[in-house]
Amino acid sequence: MKKLIFILILLPLMISCTDNNNKAEKILSNADSLLQAGNTDKAIMLLERINGKSLTGADARAKYCLLLTKAYNTLGKVLSNDSLIDFSIKYFEKTKNHTDLARSYYYKGMCMLDRGDFENGVILLKKAESEEKLSSDPSLRQYIYINLSHVNLESGNYKTALRYSLKALENAEKRNNTIWMCVSLDKTASCYYFMNKKDSAELYMSRIIPLLEKINDKEMSSMFLNNIGLIWYEKGLYEKAEPMFREAFNLLDVPTTRINLAKVCYARGKTEVCDTLLAKALEGANFDEKAEIYQFMAEKAEKENRPEEANIFHKKEKIMQDSALARKKTEEMLSLQNEYDNMKKDEMTGQRIGMIIIISVSVLLFFAISSVFLFRRRANRTRRLITEIRRETDKYQRELEDAERTSRGDKKEIERLRKKLEQGEARLSAILDHGKDLYESVKLDGNVSKWSKDDFEAVVEYLRAKMPNEVRMIEETHTKLTAYATFFLLLSAIGMDAADTARIMGISQGAVRTMRHRLKKKEKGENNN
């Protein structure tokens, strides 16, 4: 009789658990469908209705962790620890679910790329590539190929980037997917552009034009038109570039399209139209866009022999750059604080699996607007900028010396050249000071968890000025190092042991040993087979 009562008591609980699981699995299925269709916001709303700890089945928990990671990543948020997706990977590896394992590898790889860990991010994308071949998921394949192309392009591995962009193009053409084809053509053109094969870049970008009429998304069409225009602008084909920029502007009236149109109008002698566009662009521009506008206005003033105005614009450019950096740091701190508060609530209500900290950042996503205007971007932008500034200051120094050597030297010209030198030195000092501040912040007790790619580049350039021999030795003895990897290797040269390196990089000492071993394989002359 006691057994019968016990069973009767348990029966409602079992039915309740089954009902909850069935309901949760239905929500997961709906959320997955919404994510596949691009309705990320609705998917997030569904996923947040699920009490993670109430999922009793390992399969449902693994799927929940995967979908939550995918949703956050798609929204442009990076998870600072991998507890969710690691649970998914471990489960799908055990069950040999190739489709979901490939997706899990992919999204963990994307999270790592977002955090600046390019080496491990690429390794995971390669794992996803291998696993996807066992499951055949054309959509995932496209994401893998295009992002492997993107990250290799950012790292300067142009041939590898081209190989993956062509794979993406082939996959897109097989599926006759217009948007995939346009993105793949765009990425292929980028590769050729940075390989200094501008004719090939123009050829692939031009193939996008007849496809645009099939794209209903005005924002996306505008982005492609901008890139086509930028190719022709860079080649000096201003008459061809202007209609592209103008059509992009008509589709999407934002500061970026105004800036592009203003530049080509100025190149074609339409100064008043240029000034009107720039003035309007300033009204709605963010700090980064304002910095770009003021930089162009300074260059314009210099060409028109208005040195005092050029100096004012350069100062405004610097103010905007500093403001953009300060805003980014503030947003990161607010995001961390908000998430900490949320975690405290979750500890009391038991709403989450594991601990997650979410930091808002721009990510390497398939249709990320920040990566589409790619012809403005360069591998190691900081080093390139420093090189350009030094080249300009050397030129002005030679011109100044020639002018001062002449007994009847033009005093106005001498003063102009001196101001140019001061401006160049101020810009160079600002970059190196930023690198110094970052370096000093982690040297004693900080870490690089909030650093961007530009921050790593700035620190490496500061250390290049401080200890040129050590930086040169690392670069000469290794192949294709990112700024992240260069900084990691420099820590040993600075005198940091494994414990200090682990603290600064925000990884375990075991991960430090693993990374040293992997970077050892990048040494020139090392047998990597």
Short mmCIF file of C-alpha atoms in Angstrom, two decimals:
data_model
loop_
_atom_site.label_atom_id
_atom_site.label_comp_id
_atom_site.label_asym_id
_atom_site.label_seq_id
_atom_site.Cartn_x
_atom_site.Cartn_y
_atom_site.Cartn_z
CA MET A 1 0.00 0.00 0.00
CA LYS A 2 2.87 2.37 0.81
CA LYS A 3 4.40 1.72 -2.61
CA LEU A 4 1.12 2.51 -4.32
CA ILE A 5 0.78 5.81 -2.46
CA PHE A 6 4.40 6.70 -3.30
CA ILE A 7 3.80 6.03 -6.99
CA LEU A 8 0.57 8.05 -6.94
CA ILE A 9 2.43 10.97 -5.37
CA LEU A 10 5.22 10.82 -7.96
CA LEU A 11 2.92 10.46 -10.95
CA PRO A 12 1.73 14.11 -11.08
CA LEU A 13 5.34 15.28 -10.68
CA MET A 14 6.48 13.07 -13.56
CA ILE A 15 3.63 14.28 -15.74
CA SER A 16 4.46 17.88 -14.80
CA CYS A 17 8.15 17.43 -15.70
CA THR A 18 7.21 15.77 -18.99
CA ASP A 19 4.81 18.59 -19.83
CA ASN A 20 7.48 21.19 -18.98
CA ASN A 21 10.05 19.43 -21.14
CA ASN A 22 7.62 19.08 -24.05
CA LYS A 23 6.73 22.75 -23.77
CA ALA A 24 10.42 23.76 -23.56
CA GLU A 25 11.34 21.60 -26.56
CA LYS A 26 8.56 23.20 -28.57
CA ILE A 27 9.86 26.65 -27.62
CA LEU A 28 13.40 25.59 -28.58
CA SER A 29 12.17 24.37 -31.96
CA ASN A 30 10.32 27.64 -32.58
CA ALA A 31 13.33 29.69 -31.46
CA ASP A 32 15.59 27.70 -33.82
CA SER A 33 13.23 28.39 -36.73
CA LEU A 34 13.14 32.09 -35.89
CA LEU A 35 16.95 32.27 -35.74
CA GLN A 36 17.22 30.50 -39.09
CA ALA A 37 14.79 33.06 -40.54
CA GLY A 38 16.75 35.99 -39.07
CA ASN A 39 14.16 36.95 -36.43
CA THR A 40 16.71 37.10 -33.62
CA ASP A 41 14.81 39.45 -31.30
CA LYS A 42 11.74 37.18 -31.26
CA ALA A 43 13.95 34.13 -30.73
CA ILE A 44 15.60 35.78 -27.72
CA MET A 45 12.17 36.53 -26.22
CA LEU A 46 11.22 32.86 -26.54
CA LEU A 47 14.52 31.60 -25.11
CA GLU A 48 14.28 33.91 -22.11
CA ARG A 49 10.92 32.32 -21.25
CA ILE A 50 12.71 29.04 -20.56
CA ASN A 51 14.00 28.30 -17.07
CA GLY A 52 17.37 26.78 -18.01
CA LYS A 53 17.69 24.66 -14.88
CA SER A 54 14.26 23.15 -15.42
CA LEU A 55 15.45 21.40 -18.58
CA THR A 56 16.00 17.85 -17.34
CA GLY A 57 17.04 16.31 -20.69
CA ALA A 58 20.68 16.73 -21.70
CA ASP A 59 19.68 17.08 -25.36
CA ALA A 60 17.31 19.98 -24.60
CA ARG A 61 19.92 21.67 -22.38
CA ALA A 62 22.58 21.35 -25.09
CA LYS A 63 20.21 22.77 -27.70
CA TYR A 64 19.21 25.60 -25.36
CA CYS A 65 22.87 26.53 -24.73
CA LEU A 66 23.64 26.46 -28.47
CA LEU A 67 20.65 28.60 -29.44
CA LEU A 68 21.28 31.14 -26.67
CA THR A 69 24.93 31.49 -27.74
CA LYS A 70 23.88 31.86 -31.38
CA ALA A 71 21.27 34.49 -30.53
CA TYR A 72 23.65 36.60 -28.44
CA ASN A 73 26.36 36.36 -31.08
CA THR A 74 23.96 37.36 -33.86
CA LEU A 75 22.90 40.41 -31.82
CA GLY A 76 26.52 41.54 -31.65
CA LYS A 77 27.26 40.46 -28.10
CA VAL A 78 30.18 38.32 -27.09
CA LEU A 79 30.14 35.86 -24.19
CA SER A 80 33.21 36.34 -22.03
CA ASN A 81 33.17 32.72 -20.89
CA ASP A 82 32.23 29.61 -22.80
CA SER A 83 30.33 27.58 -20.20
CA LEU A 84 27.14 27.47 -22.30
CA ILE A 85 28.62 26.47 -25.63
CA ASP A 86 31.16 24.12 -24.01
CA PHE A 87 28.25 22.14 -22.57
CA SER A 88 26.77 21.89 -26.08
CA ILE A 89 30.06 20.82 -27.64
CA LYS A 90 30.70 18.13 -25.04
CA TYR A 91 27.20 16.70 -25.48
CA PHE A 92 27.14 16.78 -29.29
CA GLU A 93 30.62 15.25 -29.47
CA LYS A 94 29.39 12.40 -27.29
CA THR A 95 26.20 11.85 -29.32
CA LYS A 96 27.94 12.44 -32.69
CA ASN A 97 25.28 14.94 -33.75
CA HIS A 98 27.34 16.36 -36.63
CA THR A 99 24.90 19.15 -37.53
CA ASP A 100 24.64 20.70 -34.06
CA LEU A 101 28.31 19.99 -33.30
CA ALA A 102 29.34 21.94 -36.41
CA ARG A 103 27.07 24.80 -35.31
CA SER A 104 28.53 24.70 -31.78
CA TYR A 105 32.12 24.80 -33.05
CA TYR A 106 31.19 27.68 -35.34
CA TYR A 107 29.57 29.87 -32.67
CA LYS A 108 32.30 29.21 -30.12
CA GLY A 109 34.80 30.16 -32.81
CA MET A 110 32.90 33.37 -33.48
CA CYS A 111 32.87 34.21 -29.76
CA MET A 112 36.64 33.71 -29.61
CA LEU A 113 37.17 35.91 -32.66
CA ASP A 114 35.07 38.60 -30.99
CA ARG A 115 37.33 38.44 -27.93
CA GLY A 116 40.44 38.84 -30.09
CA ASP A 117 41.60 35.22 -29.85
CA PHE A 118 42.05 34.81 -33.59
CA GLU A 119 44.16 31.66 -33.51
CA ASN A 120 41.73 29.55 -31.46
CA GLY A 121 38.78 31.17 -33.24
CA VAL A 122 40.10 30.06 -36.63
CA ILE A 123 40.86 26.56 -35.30
CA LEU A 124 37.22 26.19 -34.20
CA LEU A 125 35.92 27.49 -37.52
CA LYS A 126 38.11 24.88 -39.23
CA LYS A 127 36.63 22.22 -36.94
CA ALA A 128 33.17 23.45 -37.88
CA GLU A 129 34.15 23.23 -41.54
CA SER A 130 35.21 19.56 -41.15
CA GLU A 131 32.14 18.63 -39.13
CA GLU A 132 29.75 20.38 -41.53
CA LYS A 133 30.96 18.13 -44.36
CA LEU A 134 29.48 15.19 -42.42
CA SER A 135 26.09 16.87 -42.10
CA SER A 136 25.74 19.05 -45.21
CA ASP A 137 24.26 22.35 -44.02
CA PRO A 138 24.60 24.89 -46.89
CA SER A 139 23.70 27.89 -44.71
CA LEU A 140 26.27 27.06 -42.05
CA ARG A 141 28.82 26.30 -44.77
CA GLN A 142 28.30 29.79 -46.19
CA TYR A 143 28.81 31.41 -42.78
CA ILE A 144 31.97 29.36 -42.18
CA TYR A 145 33.51 30.15 -45.56
CA ILE A 146 32.72 33.87 -45.50
CA ASN A 147 34.03 34.35 -41.95
CA LEU A 148 37.18 32.32 -42.58
CA SER A 149 37.70 34.60 -45.57
CA HIS A 150 37.06 37.66 -43.40
CA VAL A 151 39.41 36.76 -40.56
CA ASN A 152 42.20 35.80 -42.96
CA LEU A 153 41.70 39.08 -44.80
CA GLU A 154 41.99 40.99 -41.52
CA SER A 155 45.18 39.07 -40.69
CA GLY A 156 46.76 39.78 -44.06
CA ASN A 157 46.50 36.18 -45.31
CA TYR A 158 45.05 37.33 -48.61
CA LYS A 159 45.51 34.12 -50.62
CA THR A 160 43.74 32.03 -47.96
CA ALA A 161 41.03 34.68 -47.67
CA LEU A 162 40.55 34.53 -51.45
CA ARG A 163 40.35 30.73 -51.43
CA TYR A 164 37.49 30.82 -48.90
CA SER A 165 35.64 33.69 -50.58
CA LEU A 166 35.66 31.71 -53.84
CA LYS A 167 34.37 28.64 -51.97
CA ALA A 168 31.59 30.81 -50.55
CA LEU A 169 30.80 32.10 -54.03
CA GLU A 170 30.61 28.56 -55.43
CA ASN A 171 28.27 27.50 -52.61
CA ALA A 172 26.10 30.58 -53.16
CA GLU A 173 25.83 30.02 -56.90
CA LYS A 174 24.85 26.36 -56.41
CA ARG A 175 21.96 27.50 -54.19
CA ASN A 176 21.19 30.49 -56.44
CA ASN A 177 21.04 32.67 -53.32
CA THR A 178 21.33 36.30 -54.42
CA ILE A 179 22.42 37.76 -51.08
CA TRP A 180 25.03 35.04 -50.56
CA MET A 181 26.37 35.70 -54.05
CA CYS A 182 26.61 39.44 -53.46
CA VAL A 183 28.42 39.03 -50.14
CA SER A 184 30.81 36.47 -51.65
CA LEU A 185 31.54 38.68 -54.67
CA ASP A 186 32.09 41.61 -52.31
CA LYS A 187 34.51 39.59 -50.17
CA THR A 188 36.37 38.25 -53.23
CA ALA A 189 36.77 41.79 -54.53
CA SER A 190 38.20 42.77 -51.13
CA CYS A 191 40.83 40.06 -51.37
CA TYR A 192 41.94 41.15 -54.83
CA TYR A 193 41.92 44.78 -53.72
CA PHE A 194 44.35 44.13 -50.86
CA MET A 195 46.47 41.95 -53.15
CA ASN A 196 46.81 45.12 -55.26
CA LYS A 197 44.86 43.56 -58.13
CA LYS A 198 42.35 46.37 -58.50
CA ASP A 199 41.21 45.33 -61.97
CA SER A 200 40.14 41.94 -60.61
CA ALA A 201 38.52 43.64 -57.63
CA GLU A 202 36.57 45.88 -60.00
CA LEU A 203 35.51 42.86 -62.09
CA TYR A 204 34.02 41.00 -59.12
CA MET A 205 32.36 44.10 -57.65
CA SER A 206 30.79 44.89 -61.03
CA ARG A 207 29.15 41.46 -61.05
CA ILE A 208 27.04 42.61 -58.09
CA ILE A 209 25.31 45.39 -60.07
CA PRO A 210 22.83 43.22 -62.06
CA LEU A 211 21.96 41.31 -58.86
CA LEU A 212 20.97 44.38 -56.87
CA GLU A 213 17.48 44.57 -58.37
CA LYS A 214 16.73 41.22 -56.68
CA ILE A 215 17.64 42.54 -53.21
CA ASN A 216 14.71 44.11 -51.36
CA ASP A 217 16.80 45.28 -48.40
CA LYS A 218 17.64 48.96 -49.00
CA GLU A 219 20.36 49.01 -46.36
CA MET A 220 22.15 46.03 -47.88
CA SER A 221 21.83 47.41 -51.42
CA SER A 222 23.26 50.71 -50.20
CA MET A 223 26.26 48.95 -48.68
CA PHE A 224 27.06 47.09 -51.89
CA LEU A 225 26.67 50.27 -53.95
CA ASN A 226 29.09 52.01 -51.60
CA ASN A 227 31.71 49.33 -52.09
CA ILE A 228 31.34 49.46 -55.87
CA GLY A 229 31.71 53.23 -55.69
CA LEU A 230 34.75 52.97 -53.43
CA ILE A 231 36.54 50.70 -55.92
CA TRP A 232 36.06 53.25 -58.69
CA TYR A 233 36.88 56.13 -56.35
CA GLU A 234 40.17 54.49 -55.38
CA LYS A 235 41.00 54.01 -59.06
CA GLY A 236 40.30 57.68 -59.75
CA LEU A 237 37.18 56.88 -61.83
CA TYR A 238 35.15 59.62 -60.19
CA GLU A 239 32.54 59.88 -62.96
CA LYS A 240 31.66 56.20 -62.47
CA ALA A 241 31.90 56.38 -58.66
CA GLU A 242 29.54 59.33 -58.16
CA PRO A 243 26.34 57.62 -59.46
CA MET A 244 27.04 54.62 -57.19
CA PHE A 245 27.53 56.84 -54.12
CA ARG A 246 24.50 58.94 -55.02
CA GLU A 247 22.24 55.90 -55.42
CA ALA A 248 23.57 54.50 -52.11
CA PHE A 249 22.80 57.86 -50.47
CA ASN A 250 19.27 57.92 -51.94
CA LEU A 251 18.61 54.44 -50.54
CA LEU A 252 20.13 55.13 -47.13
CA ASP A 253 20.64 58.69 -45.92
CA VAL A 254 23.20 58.19 -43.15
CA PRO A 255 26.51 59.97 -42.36
CA THR A 256 28.60 57.30 -44.14
CA THR A 257 26.78 57.65 -47.46
CA ARG A 258 26.93 61.45 -47.17
CA ILE A 259 30.68 61.34 -46.48
CA ASN A 260 31.34 59.12 -49.49
CA LEU A 261 29.24 61.30 -51.78
CA ALA A 262 30.92 64.44 -50.42
CA LYS A 263 34.39 63.07 -51.15
CA VAL A 264 33.63 62.17 -54.75
CA CYS A 265 31.87 65.51 -55.31
CA TYR A 266 34.98 67.32 -54.05
CA ALA A 267 37.15 65.19 -56.34
CA ARG A 268 34.96 66.32 -59.26
CA GLY A 269 35.25 70.02 -58.32
CA LYS A 270 31.79 70.32 -56.71
CA THR A 271 33.09 72.04 -53.60
CA GLU A 272 29.81 73.65 -52.49
CA VAL A 273 27.91 70.36 -52.77
CA CYS A 274 30.71 68.69 -50.78
CA ASP A 275 30.57 71.28 -47.99
CA THR A 276 26.77 71.02 -47.74
CA LEU A 277 26.92 67.22 -47.50
CA LEU A 278 29.65 67.30 -44.84
CA ALA A 279 27.79 69.88 -42.75
CA LYS A 280 24.63 67.75 -42.86
CA ALA A 281 26.60 64.57 -42.11
CA LEU A 282 28.03 66.15 -38.95
CA GLU A 283 24.53 66.64 -37.53
CA GLY A 284 23.79 62.93 -37.15
CA ALA A 285 27.32 61.50 -37.01
CA ASN A 286 28.76 59.51 -34.13
CA PHE A 287 32.23 60.27 -32.75
CA ASP A 288 34.04 57.94 -35.17
CA GLU A 289 32.21 59.41 -38.17
CA LYS A 290 32.89 62.96 -36.97
CA ALA A 291 36.58 62.10 -36.66
CA GLU A 292 36.57 60.94 -40.29
CA ILE A 293 34.74 64.08 -41.42
CA TYR A 294 37.16 66.40 -39.61
CA GLN A 295 40.14 64.48 -40.99
CA PHE A 296 38.82 64.97 -44.54
CA MET A 297 38.05 68.65 -43.86
CA ALA A 298 41.61 69.11 -42.59
CA GLU A 299 43.07 67.47 -45.71
CA LYS A 300 40.78 69.62 -47.84
CA ALA A 301 41.92 72.79 -46.04
CA GLU A 302 45.56 71.81 -46.51
CA LYS A 303 45.06 71.36 -50.27
CA GLU A 304 43.38 74.77 -50.41
CA ASN A 305 46.32 76.34 -48.52
CA ARG A 306 44.34 77.12 -45.35
CA PRO A 307 46.81 75.82 -42.71
CA GLU A 308 45.18 77.47 -39.69
CA GLU A 309 41.80 75.90 -40.47
CA ALA A 310 43.49 72.57 -41.14
CA ASN A 311 45.09 72.72 -37.70
CA ILE A 312 41.68 73.39 -36.09
CA PHE A 313 40.12 70.46 -37.92
CA HIS A 314 42.95 68.13 -36.86
CA LYS A 315 42.38 69.13 -33.23
CA LYS A 316 38.67 68.42 -33.59
CA GLU A 317 39.52 65.07 -35.18
CA LYS A 318 41.63 64.18 -32.14
CA ILE A 319 38.85 65.25 -29.74
CA MET A 320 36.34 63.03 -31.57
CA GLN A 321 38.74 60.06 -31.51
CA ASP A 322 39.22 60.47 -27.75
CA SER A 323 35.46 60.81 -27.23
CA ALA A 324 34.81 57.64 -29.24
CA LEU A 325 37.30 55.71 -27.11
CA ALA A 326 35.85 57.07 -23.86
CA ARG A 327 32.30 56.19 -24.96
CA LYS A 328 33.35 52.66 -25.82
CA LYS A 329 34.91 52.16 -22.37
CA THR A 330 31.82 53.60 -20.67
CA GLU A 331 29.46 51.33 -22.61
CA GLU A 332 31.55 48.30 -21.73
CA MET A 333 31.50 49.16 -18.03
CA LEU A 334 27.73 49.79 -18.06
CA SER A 335 27.18 46.50 -19.87
CA LEU A 336 29.28 44.65 -17.30
CA GLN A 337 27.44 46.32 -14.41
CA ASN A 338 24.02 45.55 -15.88
CA GLU A 339 24.95 41.94 -16.48
CA TYR A 340 26.37 41.62 -12.95
CA ASP A 341 23.06 42.91 -11.56
CA ASN A 342 21.18 40.42 -13.75
CA MET A 343 23.38 37.57 -12.55
CA LYS A 344 22.66 38.46 -8.94
CA LYS A 345 18.93 38.27 -9.65
CA ASP A 346 19.42 34.96 -11.43
CA GLU A 347 21.30 33.50 -8.47
CA MET A 348 18.19 34.08 -6.36
CA THR A 349 15.70 32.80 -8.93
CA GLY A 350 17.80 30.01 -10.47
CA GLN A 351 17.21 31.16 -14.04
CA ARG A 352 20.55 30.41 -15.71
CA ILE A 353 22.91 27.61 -16.63
CA GLY A 354 26.37 28.71 -15.56
CA MET A 355 27.71 32.25 -15.25
CA ILE A 356 27.84 34.51 -18.32
CA ILE A 357 29.12 38.04 -18.71
CA ILE A 358 28.00 39.76 -21.90
CA ILE A 359 30.01 42.62 -23.35
CA SER A 360 28.64 44.59 -26.30
CA VAL A 361 31.12 44.73 -29.18
CA SER A 362 31.13 44.76 -32.95
CA VAL A 363 31.53 41.21 -34.28
CA LEU A 364 32.63 39.38 -37.38
CA LEU A 365 29.17 38.47 -38.57
CA PHE A 366 27.92 37.62 -41.98
CA PHE A 367 26.02 40.84 -42.64
CA ALA A 368 27.66 43.13 -40.07
CA ILE A 369 27.41 46.69 -41.38
CA SER A 370 30.76 47.57 -39.80
CA SER A 371 32.55 45.09 -42.07
CA VAL A 372 30.81 45.91 -45.35
CA PHE A 373 32.54 49.24 -45.96
CA LEU A 374 35.68 47.18 -46.11
CA PHE A 375 37.70 49.22 -48.57
CA ARG A 376 38.39 51.75 -45.83
CA ARG A 377 39.95 49.05 -43.71
CA ARG A 378 43.53 47.85 -43.68
CA ALA A 379 45.41 45.11 -41.87
CA ASN A 380 47.15 46.71 -38.86
CA ARG A 381 45.64 50.15 -39.36
CA THR A 382 47.62 51.64 -36.45
CA ARG A 383 51.00 50.72 -37.90
CA ARG A 384 49.96 51.95 -41.33
CA LEU A 385 48.81 55.27 -39.87
CA ILE A 386 52.09 55.71 -37.97
CA THR A 387 54.06 54.94 -41.15
CA GLU A 388 52.05 57.53 -43.09
CA ILE A 389 52.51 60.18 -40.38
CA ARG A 390 56.27 59.56 -40.24
CA ARG A 391 56.52 59.68 -44.04
CA GLU A 392 54.68 63.02 -44.07
CA THR A 393 56.74 64.52 -41.24
CA ASP A 394 59.99 63.43 -42.95
CA LYS A 395 58.82 65.14 -46.14
CA TYR A 396 57.91 68.35 -44.30
CA GLN A 397 61.21 68.25 -42.39
CA ARG A 398 63.18 68.08 -45.67
CA GLU A 399 61.09 70.91 -47.16
CA LEU A 400 61.58 73.01 -44.03
CA GLU A 401 65.35 72.50 -44.09
CA ASP A 402 65.46 73.51 -47.77
CA ALA A 403 63.35 76.61 -47.08
CA GLU A 404 65.50 77.66 -44.09
CA ARG A 405 68.69 77.11 -46.14
CA THR A 406 67.57 79.75 -48.59
CA SER A 407 68.44 83.21 -47.31
CA ARG A 408 65.27 84.64 -48.83
CA GLY A 409 63.03 81.79 -47.71
CA ASP A 410 59.31 82.48 -47.65
CA LYS A 411 58.46 83.12 -43.99
CA LYS A 412 54.83 82.05 -44.46
CA GLU A 413 55.94 78.81 -46.08
CA ILE A 414 58.42 78.13 -43.26
CA GLU A 415 55.69 78.75 -40.67
CA ARG A 416 53.27 76.48 -42.57
CA LEU A 417 55.83 73.66 -42.64
CA ARG A 418 56.57 74.05 -38.93
CA LYS A 419 52.85 73.76 -38.15
CA LYS A 420 52.66 70.67 -40.32
CA LEU A 421 55.50 69.11 -38.35
CA GLU A 422 53.82 70.00 -35.05
CA GLN A 423 50.55 68.46 -36.21
CA GLY A 424 52.27 65.26 -37.31
CA GLU A 425 54.20 64.94 -34.08
CA ALA A 426 51.02 65.56 -32.05
CA ARG A 427 49.13 62.83 -33.94
CA LEU A 428 52.02 60.37 -33.55
CA SER A 429 52.35 61.19 -29.87
CA ALA A 430 48.61 60.61 -29.31
CA ILE A 431 48.81 57.09 -30.80
CA LEU A 432 51.92 56.12 -28.84
CA ASP A 433 50.56 57.64 -25.62
CA HIS A 434 47.41 55.53 -26.01
CA GLY A 435 49.58 52.43 -26.38
CA LYS A 436 51.65 53.42 -23.36
CA ASP A 437 48.55 53.97 -21.20
CA LEU A 438 47.19 50.53 -22.13
CA TYR A 439 50.54 48.87 -21.45
CA GLU A 440 50.93 50.53 -18.05
CA SER A 441 47.36 49.58 -17.12
CA VAL A 442 48.05 45.85 -17.46
CA LYS A 443 51.68 45.76 -16.36
CA LEU A 444 50.93 45.81 -12.63
CA ASP A 445 47.49 44.31 -12.07
CA GLY A 446 45.25 44.70 -15.15
CA ASN A 447 44.38 42.44 -18.08
CA VAL A 448 43.47 42.70 -21.75
CA SER A 449 39.88 41.45 -21.47
CA LYS A 450 38.43 44.73 -22.80
CA TRP A 451 41.04 45.45 -25.44
CA SER A 452 40.07 45.75 -29.08
CA LYS A 453 42.24 44.81 -32.05
CA ASP A 454 43.22 48.50 -32.37
CA ASP A 455 44.32 48.51 -28.72
CA PHE A 456 46.68 45.56 -29.28
CA GLU A 457 48.08 47.32 -32.35
CA ALA A 458 48.61 50.55 -30.39
CA VAL A 459 50.51 48.74 -27.60
CA VAL A 460 52.69 46.85 -30.10
CA GLU A 461 53.57 50.14 -31.82
CA TYR A 462 54.40 51.73 -28.46
CA LEU A 463 56.65 48.79 -27.61
CA ARG A 464 58.18 49.01 -31.09
CA ALA A 465 59.29 52.54 -30.19
CA LYS A 466 60.41 51.48 -26.70
CA MET A 467 62.16 48.18 -27.54
CA PRO A 468 62.57 48.03 -31.33
CA ASN A 469 65.08 45.17 -31.34
CA GLU A 470 62.78 42.79 -29.44
CA VAL A 471 59.79 43.58 -31.66
CA ARG A 472 61.86 43.24 -34.82
CA MET A 473 63.27 39.90 -33.62
CA ILE A 474 59.80 38.46 -33.01
CA GLU A 475 58.47 39.68 -36.36
CA GLU A 476 61.51 38.48 -38.28
CA THR A 477 61.48 35.01 -36.72
CA HIS A 478 57.74 34.35 -37.06
CA THR A 479 55.29 34.34 -39.94
CA LYS A 480 51.87 36.02 -40.11
CA LEU A 481 51.52 37.13 -36.49
CA THR A 482 48.48 39.11 -35.35
CA ALA A 483 48.97 42.05 -32.97
CA TYR A 484 47.43 39.84 -30.26
CA ALA A 485 50.06 37.12 -30.80
CA THR A 486 52.90 39.66 -31.06
CA PHE A 487 51.93 41.21 -27.73
CA PHE A 488 51.71 37.75 -26.16
CA LEU A 489 55.28 36.94 -27.26
CA LEU A 490 56.54 40.35 -26.17
CA LEU A 491 55.45 39.66 -22.59
CA SER A 492 58.30 37.15 -22.27
CA ALA A 493 60.74 39.68 -23.72
CA ILE A 494 59.53 42.21 -21.13
CA GLY A 495 60.30 39.68 -18.40
CA MET A 496 56.84 38.36 -17.56
CA ASP A 497 56.66 34.76 -16.35
CA ALA A 498 53.84 32.30 -17.12
CA ALA A 499 51.76 33.43 -14.14
CA ASP A 500 51.98 37.12 -15.10
CA THR A 501 51.27 36.31 -18.75
CA ALA A 502 48.19 34.29 -17.76
CA ARG A 503 46.91 37.16 -15.61
CA ILE A 504 47.48 39.80 -18.29
CA MET A 505 45.99 37.74 -21.14
CA GLY A 506 43.10 36.52 -18.98
CA ILE A 507 43.81 32.83 -19.60
CA SER A 508 45.11 29.88 -17.58
CA GLN A 509 48.80 28.98 -17.31
CA GLY A 510 47.97 25.82 -19.23
CA ALA A 511 46.56 27.94 -22.05
CA VAL A 512 49.77 30.02 -21.96
CA ARG A 513 51.85 26.88 -22.53
CA THR A 514 49.52 25.76 -25.32
CA MET A 515 49.69 29.13 -27.06
CA ARG A 516 53.49 29.23 -26.80
CA HIS A 517 53.63 25.79 -28.38
CA ARG A 518 51.34 26.88 -31.23
CA LEU A 519 53.28 30.09 -31.85
CA LYS A 520 56.48 28.03 -31.84
CA LYS A 521 55.13 26.40 -35.02
CA LYS A 522 55.00 29.84 -36.64
CA GLU A 523 58.73 30.33 -36.28
CA LYS A 524 60.45 30.54 -39.64
CA GLY A 525 62.29 27.34 -40.45
CA GLU A 526 60.19 25.35 -37.97
CA ASN A 527 58.81 22.06 -39.33
CA ASN A 528 55.03 22.46 -39.02
CA ASN A 529 54.08 19.04 -40.30
#
